[in-house]
Amino acid sequence: MGRLSAVRCGFGTGGAGLAVCLWAAFAGAAGTMTAPAGPPASPAELVLTGGAVYTVDAARSWADTVAVRGGRIAYVGTADGAKAWIGPSTRVVELGGRFVLPGFHDSHLHPISGGMRMLRCELSGATTAAEAVERVRAYAAAHPDRFWIVGRGWELPLFPAANPRKEALDTVISDRPVYLTSADGHSAWVNSRALALAGITAQTPDPPGGRIERDPATGEPSGTLREAAKPLVSRLLPETTQEERRAGLERAIELAHRAGLVGLFDATVDAIELPIYRDLDREGKLQMHVGIGMYIDDEKAFAPQLAEIIALRKQDWGPHVHLTTAKLYVDGVIESGTAALLAPYLNRGGSRGELLWDEARLREAAIALDREGFQIHVHAIGDRAIRVTLDAIEAARSANGPRDRRPTLAHIELFDPADVPRFRSLGAIASFQPLWAWADPYIRDLTEPYLGPERSRWLYPIGSVAATGAVIAGGSDWSVSSMVPLEGIEVAVTRRGPDEGPGPAWLPDERASLATMLAAYTIGSAYAAFDERESGSLEVGKSADLIVLDRNLFAIPPHEISEAEVLLTLFEGREVYHDPAIASSLSR
Ligand SMILES: [Zn+2]
């Protein structure tokens, strides 16, 4: 039936067997396992042949040829078997042994805000003050229609006393105001025009909780505003428009296609952003499966927010937009001591961080959302946040009975080992951001010292969670970090930085197999978005969402995974990205 070779359960290492059996439960239910018998009624539009095709079906089969008709996968198997699908108008692409995978899905990111950020003046990565200024000049020159020049990302250490001066900006732009937030968000760098528009002079007092940095000789504001002094200028910035949001989303989708993504889960959507997706989808420009996580604000009353998302769900948001999910933030982050821990931080005077939703309120919210049929998607980073979220899911299960609910916990950085098996037993999805799971300065300097070695052993235990057979989903949290799935996959497999070569792994027991991670970024994240019947594996009847890579990831050293290039991305059988240099050589 068209498979070159079937790979048995247990391919790779570490718990893949259990995981595969769980996948089988839902992949089999899709009813897309078998190729139709007999000759096709009409030929395929496209046949990709001569590749190493890793299908990520339940059996983790390999093939060498895929045929696409009407935007769907018509055939998966051998070149011989595909002959019946080739007609006079079929485009046949000879892959020359290149690697074919289902298109990737990202289980947690922020496309609109991330895309908008890219459309503003980006200073992150500038390594000198002069480089930062040059970027501002170039951006202003490229956007003559923008009155305000707004940007972010400058690093404090680039400037004497972390104090950039207005004059540096004035030399490149004096007729328009400039407002640039620092990388940590606590300071803003402005030019003289911005200070003038805000009426900030030597006589302006520092606002409570803020500081206007001043020239020590003249007392004139020098161009840096701290904390509560920032709004003196930022309140003048134009409000974000729908056009900007839309442009941001379009930019994000472009990047996603280049990274091999065909599915995105927007982890924090509000009622203003939702129509952007609908409009793009109606125009046929949303070439992406999109899951929507409607944001539920812990600081606002719950009931009206529930009523609002129920009402929104009744509307038609487009064929590719699925409003299935409510998103809650249960805690903060470890680095700043705001993640909720079971035991105190070692450096914060006994503090354990705080829950944004206390246990009782979270339980009630989870039960109510679940009763209305919403999937819950929770930001949970500390071991206490993970514990109380799993408890709330358990409470929703017993209150509302059996249902296909797929609750998802995202980020999940620090575990208590007792909670590792609960993901599988509760049917909760583990949405890891694997790009964070290596000993970078966040871990070395800002996490391990605050937790101590015993607890640090349970940071990002992807291998242990995978070994239980729980569904793992892969996500980036972009624009917090790179959205390129191959980078996250490499880090999960090596527990080393994506740009590092071979060497010792950080917490080597928690490495995950390549098969586990490819499943996480394909069928796993598609499953988390209720899209696994449509996408996430290469099986007959599914949407033809696939990518071609320049090399077989199973045949290279793991530290080279992120060097692989995406040559081609197909969404519903349409080419949404091809590598300009190489992909043309694929055609014949
Ligand atoms: Zn996020």
Coordinates of C-alpha atoms and ligand atoms in Angstrom, one line a residue:
M1 CA 0.0 0.0 0.0
G2 CA 2.6 2.4 -0.9
R3 CA 4.9 2.6 2.0
L4 CA 8.5 1.9 1.3
S5 CA 9.3 0.8 4.8
A6 CA 7.3 1.0 7.9
V7 CA 9.2 2.1 11.0
R8 CA 8.1 0.2 14.1
C9 CA 7.0 1.7 17.4
G10 CA 10.1 2.7 19.4
F11 CA 12.0 4.4 16.6
G12 CA 14.6 6.6 18.1
T13 CA 15.2 6.6 21.8
G14 CA 13.5 7.3 25.1
G15 CA 9.9 6.6 25.3
A16 CA 9.0 6.9 21.7
G17 CA 7.1 3.6 21.9
L18 CA 4.5 4.8 24.3
A19 CA 4.2 8.1 22.6
V20 CA 3.6 6.4 19.2
C21 CA 0.9 4.2 20.7
L22 CA -1.0 7.3 21.9
W23 CA -0.5 9.0 18.5
A24 CA -1.9 5.9 16.9
A25 CA -5.1 6.4 18.9
F26 CA -5.9 9.6 17.3
A27 CA -4.1 9.4 14.0
G28 CA -6.0 6.2 13.2
A29 CA -9.2 7.9 14.0
A30 CA -8.6 10.4 11.2
G31 CA -9.5 7.7 8.7
T32 CA -6.7 8.8 6.3
M33 CA -4.5 5.7 6.6
T34 CA -5.1 4.0 3.3
A35 CA -4.6 5.1 -0.3
P36 CA -7.6 4.6 -2.5
A37 CA -7.5 1.4 -4.6
G38 CA -7.6 1.5 -8.4
P39 CA -6.7 4.3 -10.8
P40 CA -7.5 7.9 -9.9
A41 CA -10.3 9.7 -11.5
S42 CA -8.1 12.6 -12.5
P43 CA -4.3 13.1 -12.3
A44 CA -2.4 14.9 -9.6
E45 CA -1.3 18.5 -10.0
L46 CA 2.0 17.8 -8.3
V47 CA 4.1 14.8 -7.7
L48 CA 7.2 15.0 -5.5
T49 CA 9.3 12.0 -6.0
G50 CA 12.7 10.6 -5.2
G51 CA 12.8 12.0 -1.7
A52 CA 13.2 10.7 1.8
V53 CA 9.6 11.2 3.0
Y54 CA 9.1 11.0 6.7
T55 CA 5.3 10.9 7.0
V56 CA 4.8 11.1 10.8
D57 CA 1.8 8.9 10.5
A58 CA 1.0 6.6 13.4
A59 CA 3.5 4.0 12.3
R60 CA 6.1 6.7 11.5
S61 CA 6.3 5.3 8.0
W62 CA 8.8 6.4 5.3
A63 CA 8.0 6.8 1.6
D64 CA 9.7 8.4 -1.4
T65 CA 6.8 10.0 -3.3
V66 CA 3.8 12.2 -2.5
A67 CA 1.1 13.2 -5.0
V68 CA -1.1 16.2 -4.5
R69 CA -4.5 16.8 -6.0
G70 CA -7.0 19.5 -5.2
G71 CA -4.8 20.7 -2.4
R72 CA -4.9 17.3 -0.7
I73 CA -2.6 14.5 -0.4
A74 CA -3.7 12.0 -3.0
Y75 CA -1.0 9.4 -2.6
V76 CA 2.0 8.6 -0.4
G77 CA 4.3 5.8 -1.4
T78 CA 6.7 4.8 -4.2
A79 CA 7.6 6.3 -7.5
D80 CA 6.1 3.3 -9.2
G81 CA 2.9 3.5 -7.3
A82 CA 2.6 7.2 -8.2
K83 CA 2.8 6.6 -11.9
A84 CA -1.0 6.3 -12.2
W85 CA -1.3 9.8 -10.7
I86 CA 0.8 11.5 -13.4
G87 CA -1.0 13.0 -16.4
P88 CA 0.1 15.5 -19.1
S89 CA -0.3 18.5 -16.9
T90 CA 1.1 17.1 -13.7
R91 CA 4.2 18.9 -12.4
V92 CA 6.7 16.3 -11.3
V93 CA 9.4 17.4 -9.0
E94 CA 12.5 15.2 -8.6
L95 CA 13.7 15.6 -5.1
G96 CA 17.1 14.0 -5.5
G97 CA 17.0 12.3 -2.0
R98 CA 16.0 15.5 -0.2
F99 CA 14.0 15.3 3.0
V100 CA 10.2 15.7 3.1
L101 CA 8.2 16.3 6.3
P102 CA 4.7 17.4 7.2
G103 CA 4.7 21.2 7.5
F104 CA 5.5 22.4 11.1
H105 CA 3.0 23.7 13.5
D106 CA 3.9 26.1 16.3
S107 CA 1.9 25.5 19.5
H108 CA 2.5 28.9 21.1
L109 CA 3.5 32.2 19.7
H110 CA 2.4 35.9 19.2
P111 CA 2.2 36.6 15.5
I112 CA 0.6 40.0 15.5
S113 CA 2.6 41.7 18.2
G114 CA 5.8 40.0 17.0
G115 CA 5.2 41.0 13.4
M116 CA 4.4 44.6 14.4
R117 CA 7.7 44.7 16.4
M118 CA 9.5 43.8 13.2
L119 CA 7.9 46.6 11.3
R120 CA 9.2 49.2 13.9
C121 CA 12.8 50.2 14.4
E122 CA 14.5 47.2 15.8
L123 CA 17.7 47.8 17.8
S124 CA 18.2 44.4 19.4
G125 CA 21.5 42.9 18.3
A126 CA 23.2 46.3 17.8
T127 CA 26.6 45.9 19.4
T128 CA 27.7 49.6 19.5
A129 CA 26.0 52.9 20.1
A130 CA 27.0 54.0 16.6
E131 CA 25.3 50.9 15.1
A132 CA 22.1 51.7 17.1
V133 CA 22.1 55.2 15.8
E134 CA 22.7 54.1 12.3
R135 CA 19.7 51.8 12.5
V136 CA 17.5 54.6 13.6
R137 CA 18.8 56.8 10.7
A138 CA 18.2 54.1 8.1
Y139 CA 14.7 53.3 9.5
A140 CA 13.7 56.9 9.4
A141 CA 15.0 57.3 5.9
A142 CA 13.1 54.2 4.8
H143 CA 9.8 55.5 6.4
P144 CA 9.5 59.1 5.4
D145 CA 5.7 58.9 5.9
R146 CA 6.0 58.1 9.6
F147 CA 5.9 61.1 11.9
W148 CA 6.9 59.2 15.0
I149 CA 10.0 56.9 14.8
V150 CA 9.2 54.2 17.3
G151 CA 11.5 51.3 18.1
R152 CA 12.9 49.1 20.8
G153 CA 15.7 46.8 21.9
W154 CA 18.8 48.9 22.7
E155 CA 21.1 47.4 25.3
L156 CA 21.9 49.5 28.3
P157 CA 25.7 48.6 28.4
L158 CA 26.2 50.2 25.0
F159 CA 26.1 53.7 26.6
P160 CA 28.1 55.4 29.3
A161 CA 26.1 55.0 32.6
A162 CA 23.4 53.3 30.6
N163 CA 22.5 56.8 29.6
P164 CA 22.1 57.4 25.8
R165 CA 21.9 61.1 24.8
K166 CA 19.3 62.9 22.8
E167 CA 22.1 64.6 20.7
A168 CA 23.1 61.2 19.2
L169 CA 19.6 60.9 17.8
D170 CA 19.3 64.6 16.9
T171 CA 22.3 64.3 14.5
V172 CA 20.4 61.8 12.4
I173 CA 16.8 63.0 12.9
S174 CA 15.8 66.3 14.3
D175 CA 12.5 67.1 12.5
R176 CA 10.5 64.1 13.7
P177 CA 10.2 62.7 17.3
V178 CA 12.0 59.5 18.2
Y179 CA 11.0 57.1 21.0
L180 CA 13.0 53.9 21.6
T181 CA 12.4 51.5 24.4
S182 CA 15.4 49.6 25.9
A183 CA 15.7 45.8 25.6
D184 CA 14.5 45.3 29.2
G185 CA 11.6 47.7 28.8
H186 CA 12.5 49.9 31.8
S187 CA 14.0 52.9 29.9
A188 CA 13.3 55.0 26.9
W189 CA 15.7 56.9 24.6
V190 CA 14.2 60.0 23.0
N191 CA 15.4 62.9 20.8
S192 CA 15.0 66.6 21.4
R193 CA 11.9 66.8 19.2
A194 CA 10.1 64.2 21.4
L195 CA 11.1 66.1 24.6
A196 CA 9.8 69.3 23.1
L197 CA 6.5 67.8 22.0
A198 CA 6.1 66.4 25.5
G199 CA 7.0 69.7 27.1
I200 CA 9.8 68.2 29.1
T201 CA 12.3 70.9 30.2
A202 CA 14.9 71.4 32.9
Q203 CA 12.0 72.6 35.1
T204 CA 10.0 69.4 34.7
P205 CA 10.1 67.5 38.0
D206 CA 10.7 63.7 38.0
P207 CA 7.3 62.0 38.2
P208 CA 6.7 59.6 41.2
G209 CA 8.4 56.3 40.4
G210 CA 10.3 57.7 37.4
R211 CA 13.4 59.7 36.5
I212 CA 14.2 62.2 33.7
E213 CA 18.0 61.8 33.2
R214 CA 19.6 65.2 33.0
D215 CA 22.9 66.8 31.9
P216 CA 25.0 67.2 35.0
A217 CA 26.3 70.6 33.9
T218 CA 23.1 72.2 32.6
G219 CA 20.3 70.2 34.2
E220 CA 18.6 69.9 30.8
P221 CA 16.9 66.6 30.1
S222 CA 19.6 64.5 28.4
G223 CA 17.5 62.0 26.4
T224 CA 16.9 59.0 28.7
L225 CA 13.6 58.4 30.6
R226 CA 13.3 55.8 33.3
E227 CA 10.2 53.8 34.4
A228 CA 7.3 56.2 35.2
A229 CA 8.9 59.0 33.2
K230 CA 8.5 57.1 30.0
P231 CA 4.8 57.8 29.7
L232 CA 5.5 61.6 29.6
V233 CA 6.4 60.9 26.0
S234 CA 4.8 57.5 25.2
R235 CA 1.3 58.8 25.8
L236 CA 1.8 61.0 22.7
L237 CA 2.5 58.0 20.4
P238 CA -0.2 57.3 17.8
E239 CA -2.5 54.4 18.7
T240 CA -1.8 51.1 17.0
T241 CA -4.0 50.9 13.9
Q242 CA -5.7 47.8 12.4
E243 CA -3.5 48.4 9.3
E244 CA -0.4 48.0 11.5
R245 CA -1.7 44.9 13.1
R246 CA -2.6 43.4 9.8
A247 CA 0.9 44.3 8.4
G248 CA 2.4 42.7 11.4
L249 CA 0.5 39.5 10.9
E250 CA 1.4 39.4 7.3
R251 CA 5.0 39.8 8.1
A252 CA 4.8 37.0 10.7
I253 CA 3.2 34.6 8.2
E254 CA 5.9 35.3 5.7
L255 CA 8.6 34.4 8.2
A256 CA 6.6 31.4 9.3
H257 CA 6.4 30.0 5.8
R258 CA 10.1 30.5 5.4
A259 CA 10.7 28.5 8.6
G260 CA 8.5 25.7 7.3
L261 CA 5.4 26.5 9.4
V262 CA 1.9 25.8 8.1
G263 CA 0.1 26.1 11.5
L264 CA 0.3 28.8 14.2
F265 CA -1.4 29.0 17.6
D266 CA -1.8 32.7 18.6
A267 CA -1.5 32.4 22.4
T268 CA -3.0 35.8 23.3
V269 CA -5.7 37.2 21.1
D270 CA -8.3 39.9 22.0
A271 CA -11.5 41.1 20.3
I272 CA -9.6 43.8 18.4
E273 CA -7.1 41.4 16.9
L274 CA -9.5 38.6 16.0
P275 CA -11.0 40.4 12.9
I276 CA -7.5 40.8 11.4
Y277 CA -7.4 37.0 11.0
R278 CA -10.9 36.9 9.6
D279 CA -10.3 39.6 7.0
L280 CA -7.0 38.0 5.9
D281 CA -8.7 34.6 5.6
R282 CA -11.7 36.0 3.6
E283 CA -9.2 37.5 1.2
G284 CA -7.5 34.1 0.8
K285 CA -4.3 35.5 2.3
L286 CA -4.2 33.5 5.5
Q287 CA -2.2 30.6 4.1
M288 CA -1.9 29.0 7.5
H289 CA -3.9 26.9 10.0
V290 CA -4.5 29.3 12.9
G291 CA -5.6 28.4 16.4
I292 CA -6.9 31.3 18.5
G293 CA -6.2 31.6 22.3
M294 CA -8.6 34.2 23.6
Y295 CA -7.0 36.1 26.5
I296 CA -8.7 35.9 29.8
D297 CA -7.4 38.7 32.0
D298 CA -6.8 37.7 35.7
E299 CA -7.3 41.3 36.7
K300 CA -10.8 41.5 35.3
A301 CA -14.0 39.8 36.4
F302 CA -14.2 36.4 34.9
A303 CA -17.9 36.0 34.0
P304 CA -18.1 38.9 31.5
Q305 CA -15.0 37.6 29.8
L306 CA -16.5 34.2 29.5
A307 CA -19.7 35.6 28.1
E308 CA -17.7 37.6 25.5
I309 CA -15.7 34.7 24.2
I310 CA -18.8 32.6 24.0
A311 CA -20.4 35.3 21.9
L312 CA -17.3 35.7 19.7
R313 CA -17.1 31.9 19.1
K314 CA -20.6 32.0 17.5
Q315 CA -19.3 34.2 14.7
D316 CA -17.6 33.0 11.5
W317 CA -13.9 33.8 11.6
G318 CA -12.9 32.0 8.4
P319 CA -12.1 28.5 7.3
H320 CA -8.6 28.5 8.6
V321 CA -9.3 30.2 12.0
H322 CA -10.3 28.1 14.9
L323 CA -11.5 29.9 18.0
T324 CA -11.3 26.9 20.4
T325 CA -9.3 28.2 23.3
A326 CA -9.1 30.4 26.4
K327 CA -5.6 31.6 27.5
L328 CA -4.7 32.2 31.1
Y329 CA -1.5 33.3 32.7
V330 CA -1.1 31.5 36.0
D331 CA 2.3 32.9 36.9
G332 CA 5.3 35.0 35.7
V333 CA 8.9 34.0 34.9
I334 CA 11.7 32.5 37.1
E335 CA 14.4 35.2 36.1
S336 CA 12.4 38.0 37.8
G337 CA 11.2 35.8 40.7
T338 CA 7.5 36.0 39.5
A339 CA 7.1 32.3 38.6
A340 CA 5.1 30.5 41.3
L341 CA 7.3 27.9 43.0
L342 CA 6.5 25.1 45.6
A343 CA 9.6 26.1 47.6
P344 CA 11.2 29.5 48.0
Y345 CA 13.7 31.1 45.6
L346 CA 17.1 31.0 47.1
N347 CA 17.7 34.7 46.6
R348 CA 14.4 36.4 47.4
G349 CA 14.0 36.5 51.1
G350 CA 11.8 33.4 51.3
S351 CA 9.5 34.4 48.4
R352 CA 7.9 31.6 46.3
G353 CA 6.6 33.9 43.7
E354 CA 2.9 34.4 43.2
L355 CA 0.0 32.8 41.4
L356 CA -1.9 35.3 39.2
W357 CA -5.0 33.0 39.7
D358 CA -5.2 31.5 43.1
E359 CA -6.1 27.8 43.3
A360 CA -9.8 28.3 43.9
R361 CA -10.3 30.9 41.3
L362 CA -8.3 29.0 38.7
R363 CA -10.3 25.8 39.5
E364 CA -13.6 27.6 39.0
A365 CA -12.5 29.3 35.8
A366 CA -11.2 26.0 34.4
I367 CA -14.5 24.2 35.2
A368 CA -16.6 27.0 33.7
L369 CA -14.5 27.3 30.5
D370 CA -14.4 23.5 30.2
R371 CA -18.2 23.3 30.7
E372 CA -18.6 25.7 27.7
G373 CA -16.4 23.5 25.6
F374 CA -13.3 25.7 25.6
Q375 CA -9.8 24.2 25.6
I376 CA -7.7 25.9 28.2
H377 CA -4.2 27.0 27.4
V378 CA -2.2 28.1 30.4
H379 CA 1.0 29.9 30.8
A380 CA 2.6 27.9 33.7
I381 CA 6.3 28.2 34.4
G382 CA 7.0 27.4 38.1
D383 CA 6.4 24.0 39.6
R384 CA 3.6 25.4 41.7
A385 CA 1.9 26.9 38.7
I386 CA 2.2 23.6 36.9
R387 CA 0.8 21.7 39.9
V388 CA -2.3 24.0 40.4
T389 CA -3.0 24.0 36.7
L390 CA -3.0 20.2 36.6
D391 CA -5.2 20.2 39.7
A392 CA -7.7 22.6 38.0
I393 CA -7.7 20.3 34.9
E394 CA -8.4 17.3 37.1
A395 CA -11.2 19.3 38.8
A396 CA -12.7 20.2 35.4
R397 CA -12.6 16.5 34.4
S398 CA -14.4 15.3 37.4
A399 CA -17.0 18.2 37.4
N400 CA -17.8 17.9 33.7
G401 CA -17.2 14.3 32.8
P402 CA -15.3 12.8 29.8
R403 CA -14.8 15.0 26.8
D404 CA -12.1 15.6 24.2
R405 CA -10.7 18.7 26.0
R406 CA -6.9 18.7 25.3
P407 CA -5.9 21.2 28.0
T408 CA -2.5 22.7 27.2
L409 CA 0.2 23.9 29.5
A410 CA 2.8 26.2 27.9
H411 CA 6.4 27.0 28.8
I412 CA 6.4 24.5 31.7
E413 CA 10.0 25.2 32.8
L414 CA 10.3 23.8 36.4
F415 CA 8.6 20.5 37.4
D416 CA 8.1 18.7 40.6
P417 CA 8.8 15.1 39.5
A418 CA 5.5 14.0 41.0
D419 CA 3.7 16.0 38.2
V420 CA 5.6 14.5 35.3
P421 CA 3.2 11.5 34.8
R422 CA 0.1 13.7 35.3
F423 CA 0.2 15.1 31.8
R424 CA -0.3 11.7 30.3
S425 CA -2.9 10.6 32.9
L426 CA -4.9 13.8 32.6
G427 CA -4.6 14.0 28.8
A428 CA -2.9 17.4 29.2
I429 CA -0.6 18.6 26.3
A430 CA 2.9 19.6 27.2
S431 CA 3.7 22.7 25.1
F432 CA 7.5 23.1 25.5
Q433 CA 9.5 26.0 24.1
P434 CA 12.6 23.8 23.6
L435 CA 14.8 26.6 22.4
W436 CA 15.1 27.7 26.0
A437 CA 16.3 24.2 27.3
W438 CA 20.1 24.7 27.3
A439 CA 22.6 26.3 29.7
D440 CA 22.4 29.8 28.3
P441 CA 23.0 32.8 30.6
Y442 CA 19.3 32.8 31.6
I443 CA 19.7 29.3 33.0
R444 CA 23.3 29.6 34.3
D445 CA 23.1 33.1 35.9
L446 CA 19.4 33.7 36.5
T447 CA 17.8 30.3 37.1
E448 CA 20.0 27.6 38.5
P449 CA 21.5 29.8 41.2
Y450 CA 18.0 30.8 42.4
L451 CA 16.8 27.1 42.5
G452 CA 19.8 25.1 43.5
P453 CA 21.0 21.9 41.8
E454 CA 18.3 19.5 43.2
R455 CA 15.4 21.5 41.8
S456 CA 17.3 22.6 38.7
R457 CA 17.5 18.9 37.7
W458 CA 13.8 19.3 36.8
L459 CA 14.1 22.2 34.4
Y460 CA 12.5 21.4 31.0
P461 CA 12.2 17.7 31.5
I462 CA 11.2 17.0 27.9
G463 CA 12.7 13.5 27.9
S464 CA 10.9 12.5 31.1
V465 CA 7.5 13.8 29.9
A466 CA 7.9 12.2 26.5
A467 CA 8.8 8.9 28.2
T468 CA 5.4 8.9 29.9
G469 CA 3.7 9.0 26.5
A470 CA 2.1 12.4 27.0
V471 CA 1.5 14.5 23.9
I472 CA 4.3 16.9 23.4
A473 CA 3.8 20.1 21.4
G474 CA 6.5 22.4 20.1
G475 CA 6.3 26.1 20.2
S476 CA 8.6 29.2 20.1
D477 CA 6.8 32.0 22.0
W478 CA 8.0 34.2 19.2
S479 CA 8.9 37.0 19.2
V480 CA 10.4 36.2 22.6
S481 CA 12.6 33.8 20.8
S482 CA 13.2 32.6 17.2
M483 CA 10.2 30.9 15.6
V484 CA 12.4 28.5 13.5
P485 CA 11.4 25.0 14.6
L486 CA 14.6 23.4 13.5
E487 CA 16.4 25.4 16.2
G488 CA 14.1 24.2 19.0
I489 CA 14.3 20.7 17.7
E490 CA 18.1 20.7 17.8
V491 CA 18.2 22.1 21.3
A492 CA 15.7 19.5 22.6
V493 CA 17.8 16.7 21.0
T494 CA 21.2 18.0 22.1
R495 CA 20.4 20.2 25.2
R496 CA 23.0 22.6 23.8
G497 CA 22.7 26.0 22.1
P498 CA 21.6 25.9 18.5
D499 CA 24.9 27.5 17.4
E500 CA 27.1 25.3 19.6
G501 CA 28.9 22.3 18.2
P502 CA 29.1 18.9 19.8
G503 CA 29.9 18.7 23.5
P504 CA 28.3 17.9 26.9
A505 CA 24.5 18.1 27.1
W506 CA 22.8 20.2 29.8
L507 CA 20.7 17.6 31.8
P508 CA 21.5 14.8 29.3
D509 CA 18.7 12.6 30.7
E510 CA 16.2 15.1 29.5
R511 CA 17.2 14.9 25.8
A512 CA 14.4 14.0 23.5
S513 CA 14.8 11.9 20.4
L514 CA 14.6 13.5 17.0
A515 CA 11.5 11.4 16.2
T516 CA 9.8 12.8 19.4
M517 CA 10.6 16.4 18.5
L518 CA 9.6 16.1 14.8
A519 CA 6.3 14.7 16.0
A520 CA 6.0 17.5 18.6
Y521 CA 6.3 20.2 15.9
T522 CA 4.0 18.4 13.4
I523 CA 1.2 16.1 14.6
G524 CA 1.7 17.1 18.3
S525 CA 1.1 20.8 17.8
A526 CA -1.6 20.1 15.2
Y527 CA -3.3 18.0 17.8
A528 CA -3.0 20.7 20.4
A529 CA -4.9 23.0 17.9
F530 CA -7.5 20.3 17.0
D531 CA -6.1 20.3 13.5
E532 CA -4.6 16.7 13.4
R533 CA -7.3 15.4 11.1
E534 CA -6.4 18.1 8.6
S535 CA -2.7 18.5 8.9
G536 CA 0.4 17.4 10.9
S537 CA 1.2 14.2 9.0
L538 CA 1.5 13.1 5.4
E539 CA -1.5 10.8 4.9
V540 CA -3.9 10.4 2.1
G541 CA -6.9 12.8 2.4
K542 CA -5.1 15.4 4.5
S543 CA -4.3 18.9 3.5
A544 CA -1.1 18.9 1.4
D545 CA 0.9 20.8 4.0
L546 CA 4.5 19.8 3.6
I547 CA 8.1 21.0 3.5
V548 CA 11.2 19.9 1.7
L549 CA 14.5 20.2 3.6
D550 CA 18.0 20.1 2.0
R551 CA 19.1 17.2 4.1
N552 CA 17.7 14.1 6.0
L553 CA 17.7 15.1 9.7
F554 CA 18.1 11.4 10.7
A555 CA 21.3 11.2 8.7
I556 CA 23.2 14.1 10.1
P557 CA 24.9 14.8 13.5
P558 CA 22.2 16.3 15.8
H559 CA 24.2 19.6 16.3
E560 CA 23.7 20.3 12.6
I561 CA 19.9 20.1 12.6
S562 CA 19.3 23.8 12.7
E563 CA 21.7 24.2 9.7
A564 CA 19.2 22.4 7.5
E565 CA 17.5 24.7 5.0
V566 CA 13.8 24.8 4.3
L567 CA 13.7 24.7 0.4
L568 CA 10.0 24.5 -0.1
T569 CA 6.8 25.0 2.0
L570 CA 3.5 23.9 0.6
F571 CA 0.2 24.9 2.3
E572 CA -2.9 23.1 0.9
G573 CA -0.7 22.1 -2.1
R574 CA 0.2 25.7 -2.9
E575 CA 3.8 26.9 -2.7
V576 CA 3.9 29.5 0.0
Y577 CA 7.7 29.6 0.2
H578 CA 10.6 28.4 -1.8
D579 CA 14.3 29.0 -1.3
P580 CA 15.2 31.3 -4.2
A581 CA 18.7 29.9 -4.7
I582 CA 18.0 26.2 -4.6
A583 CA 14.3 25.4 -5.1
S584 CA 14.4 26.1 -8.8
S585 CA 16.8 23.3 -9.2
L586 CA 14.1 21.0 -7.9
S587 CA 11.8 21.5 -10.8
R588 CA 11.8 19.7 -14.1
Ligands
ZN1 ZN 3.6 33.5 25.1

